[in-house]
Amino acid sequence: AAGVIQSPRHLIKEKRETATLKCYPIPRHDTVYWYQQGPGQDPQFLISFYEKMQSDKGSIPDRFSAQQFSDYHSELNMSSLELGDSALYFCASSVRASKETQYFGPGTRLLVL
Amino acid sequence: GENVEQHPSTLSVQEGDSAVIKCTYSDSASNYFPWYKQELGKRPQLIIDIRSNVGEKKDQRIAVTLNKTAKHFSLHITETQPEDSAVYFCAASPPGGGNKLTFGTGTQLKVEL
């Protein structure tokens, strides 16, 4: 079965640079969620989208922004990167009708030097 | 907002024994409780979930129980195998449009031969 696709899988950036992470949900899934997971930590919710509209917002820094496009894929844009942004970034997707069941992508490992 | 506590943080069992992980949540409105298994550096994988209108759910060697009154839920793994070794996260989701997941802090399960 098709799964959530994330790209790139690994990313190395310098401080103050920008990064764009992409997420392609499972086919026919219309809701996308972004989570950040630091080393040894639990995933922290950042933001979610349904039908291109932001549906919820968590602990996402103002330096980050995200959007969902008409084909339901989503992009997380990160600017003025800091060392503390180094983490695994997961995208998850679900079907609105079954709201809660979220399936996670393989993640993007971001390293900020 | 929702707060989820998870215990124990580490759990070591002998192969074939049972393992139990417990979580408590703070928001009585939360109505969806998934459990994810995460191997090192990989995505969280949904292993079982339960909704607040159900007290218990079982899938082969895995079961989850929910006590809404006490606001706690537990994961039970029977006949543990070495491949069960991983970090297990519980999560809770309140009703509403966002459906974000609030995770517990994780339990490192080690199944020893």
Short mmCIF file of N, CA, C and O in Angstrom, two decimals, chain B residues 11-19 21 36-40 45 47 59-62 75-89 107-113:
data_model
loop_
_atom_site.label_atom_id
_atom_site.label_comp_id
_atom_site.label_asym_id
_atom_site.label_seq_id
_atom_site.Cartn_x
_atom_site.Cartn_y
_atom_site.Cartn_z
N LEU B 11 11.47 -0.44 30.07
CA LEU B 11 10.88 -1.69 30.51
C LEU B 11 11.65 -2.83 29.87
O LEU B 11 11.80 -2.88 28.65
N SER B 12 12.15 -3.71 30.71
CA SER B 12 12.90 -4.86 30.22
C SER B 12 12.17 -6.12 30.65
O SER B 12 11.85 -6.30 31.82
N VAL B 13 11.88 -6.99 29.68
CA VAL B 13 11.17 -8.24 29.96
C VAL B 13 11.89 -9.39 29.27
O VAL B 13 12.65 -9.18 28.31
N GLN B 14 11.61 -10.57 29.76
CA GLN B 14 12.15 -11.76 29.12
C GLN B 14 11.23 -12.17 27.97
O GLN B 14 9.99 -11.99 28.05
N GLU B 15 11.82 -12.72 26.95
CA GLU B 15 11.02 -13.19 25.82
C GLU B 15 9.92 -14.13 26.32
O GLU B 15 10.16 -15.03 27.13
N GLY B 16 8.71 -13.91 25.83
CA GLY B 16 7.58 -14.74 26.23
C GLY B 16 6.76 -14.14 27.36
O GLY B 16 5.61 -14.53 27.56
N ASP B 17 7.36 -13.19 28.09
CA ASP B 17 6.62 -12.52 29.17
C ASP B 17 5.68 -11.47 28.59
O ASP B 17 5.73 -11.16 27.39
N SER B 18 4.86 -10.92 29.46
CA SER B 18 3.96 -9.83 29.06
C SER B 18 4.57 -8.48 29.43
O SER B 18 5.39 -8.39 30.36
N ALA B 19 4.17 -7.46 28.71
CA ALA B 19 4.62 -6.10 28.98
C ALA B 19 3.40 -5.19 29.07
O ALA B 19 2.47 -5.34 28.27
N ILE B 21 2.31 -1.06 29.52
CA ILE B 21 2.69 0.36 29.54
C ILE B 21 1.43 1.17 29.83
O ILE B 21 0.38 0.91 29.24
N TYR B 36 1.74 4.06 19.22
CA TYR B 36 2.69 3.96 18.13
C TYR B 36 3.95 3.25 18.61
O TYR B 36 4.40 3.43 19.74
N LYS B 37 4.52 2.48 17.69
CA LYS B 37 5.80 1.82 17.93
C LYS B 37 6.84 2.50 17.05
O LYS B 37 6.60 2.71 15.85
N GLN B 38 7.97 2.86 17.63
CA GLN B 38 8.99 3.53 16.85
C GLN B 38 10.35 2.88 17.07
O GLN B 38 10.84 2.85 18.18
N GLU B 39 10.91 2.39 15.99
CA GLU B 39 12.27 1.87 16.04
C GLU B 39 13.23 3.03 15.79
O GLU B 39 12.85 4.04 15.20
N LEU B 40 14.45 2.87 16.21
CA LEU B 40 15.43 3.96 16.18
C LEU B 40 15.57 4.57 14.80
O LEU B 40 15.86 3.87 13.82
N GLN B 45 4.91 3.96 14.01
CA GLN B 45 3.96 3.09 13.32
C GLN B 45 2.78 2.81 14.23
O GLN B 45 2.97 2.35 15.36
N ILE B 47 0.09 0.90 15.98
CA ILE B 47 -0.08 -0.53 16.24
C ILE B 47 -1.48 -0.87 16.73
O ILE B 47 -1.97 -1.96 16.48
N ASP B 59 -5.85 -7.01 19.38
CA ASP B 59 -5.40 -7.39 18.05
C ASP B 59 -4.24 -8.35 18.24
O ASP B 59 -3.12 -7.94 18.47
N GLN B 60 -4.54 -9.63 18.17
CA GLN B 60 -3.55 -10.70 18.34
C GLN B 60 -2.86 -10.55 19.69
O GLN B 60 -3.52 -10.69 20.72
N ARG B 61 -1.57 -10.28 19.72
CA ARG B 61 -0.84 -10.21 21.01
C ARG B 61 -0.93 -8.85 21.69
O ARG B 61 -0.38 -8.65 22.77
N ILE B 62 -1.60 -7.92 21.05
CA ILE B 62 -1.65 -6.55 21.56
C ILE B 62 -3.08 -6.20 21.99
O ILE B 62 -4.03 -6.54 21.28
N LEU B 75 -1.40 -0.24 27.40
CA LEU B 75 -1.04 -1.15 26.31
C LEU B 75 -0.54 -2.44 26.93
O LEU B 75 0.31 -2.42 27.82
N HIS B 76 -1.07 -3.55 26.44
CA HIS B 76 -0.65 -4.86 26.93
C HIS B 76 -0.11 -5.65 25.75
O HIS B 76 -0.80 -5.81 24.74
N ILE B 77 1.11 -6.14 25.90
CA ILE B 77 1.70 -7.00 24.87
C ILE B 77 1.98 -8.35 25.52
O ILE B 77 2.69 -8.44 26.52
N THR B 78 1.40 -9.39 24.97
CA THR B 78 1.63 -10.73 25.51
C THR B 78 2.62 -11.48 24.64
O THR B 78 2.87 -11.11 23.48
N GLU B 79 3.20 -12.53 25.24
CA GLU B 79 4.16 -13.39 24.52
C GLU B 79 5.18 -12.55 23.75
O GLU B 79 5.36 -12.72 22.54
N THR B 80 5.85 -11.67 24.47
CA THR B 80 6.77 -10.74 23.81
C THR B 80 7.87 -11.46 23.06
O THR B 80 8.33 -12.56 23.44
N GLN B 81 8.29 -10.82 21.97
CA GLN B 81 9.34 -11.36 21.11
C GLN B 81 10.43 -10.30 20.94
O GLN B 81 10.16 -9.10 21.12
N PRO B 82 11.64 -10.70 20.60
CA PRO B 82 12.73 -9.71 20.45
C PRO B 82 12.37 -8.57 19.50
O PRO B 82 12.76 -7.42 19.72
N GLU B 83 11.59 -8.87 18.47
CA GLU B 83 11.22 -7.83 17.50
C GLU B 83 10.21 -6.82 18.07
O GLU B 83 9.90 -5.82 17.42
N ASP B 84 9.72 -7.07 19.27
CA ASP B 84 8.86 -6.09 19.93
C ASP B 84 9.69 -4.97 20.56
O ASP B 84 9.15 -3.94 20.98
N SER B 85 11.00 -5.17 20.64
CA SER B 85 11.88 -4.15 21.23
C SER B 85 11.82 -2.87 20.40
O SER B 85 12.06 -2.89 19.19
N ALA B 86 11.47 -1.76 21.05
CA ALA B 86 11.31 -0.48 20.37
C ALA B 86 10.88 0.54 21.42
O ALA B 86 10.71 0.20 22.59
N VAL B 87 10.67 1.76 20.97
CA VAL B 87 10.05 2.77 21.84
C VAL B 87 8.56 2.82 21.51
O VAL B 87 8.18 2.86 20.33
N TYR B 88 7.75 2.78 22.53
CA TYR B 88 6.30 2.84 22.36
C TYR B 88 5.78 4.18 22.89
O TYR B 88 6.12 4.59 24.01
N PHE B 89 4.97 4.84 22.08
CA PHE B 89 4.37 6.11 22.48
C PHE B 89 2.85 5.95 22.55
O PHE B 89 2.24 5.42 21.61
N THR B 107 8.12 4.85 26.03
CA THR B 107 8.66 3.75 26.84
C THR B 107 9.59 2.93 25.98
O THR B 107 9.19 2.43 24.92
N GLN B 108 10.82 2.81 26.42
CA GLN B 108 11.80 1.98 25.72
C GLN B 108 11.61 0.54 26.21
O GLN B 108 11.93 0.22 27.34
N LEU B 109 11.07 -0.30 25.34
CA LEU B 109 10.85 -1.71 25.69
C LEU B 109 11.99 -2.55 25.13
O LEU B 109 12.31 -2.47 23.94
N LYS B 110 12.59 -3.34 26.00
CA LYS B 110 13.63 -4.27 25.57
C LYS B 110 13.20 -5.67 25.93
O LYS B 110 12.90 -5.97 27.09
N VAL B 111 13.14 -6.52 24.93
CA VAL B 111 12.78 -7.91 25.14
C VAL B 111 14.06 -8.73 25.04
O VAL B 111 14.70 -8.79 23.99
N GLU B 112 14.40 -9.36 26.15
CA GLU B 112 15.66 -10.09 26.21
C GLU B 112 15.45 -11.59 25.99
O GLU B 112 14.44 -12.15 26.42
N LEU B 113 16.43 -12.19 25.32
CA LEU B 113 16.34 -13.62 25.05
C LEU B 113 16.58 -14.44 26.31
O LEU B 113 17.30 -14.01 27.21
#
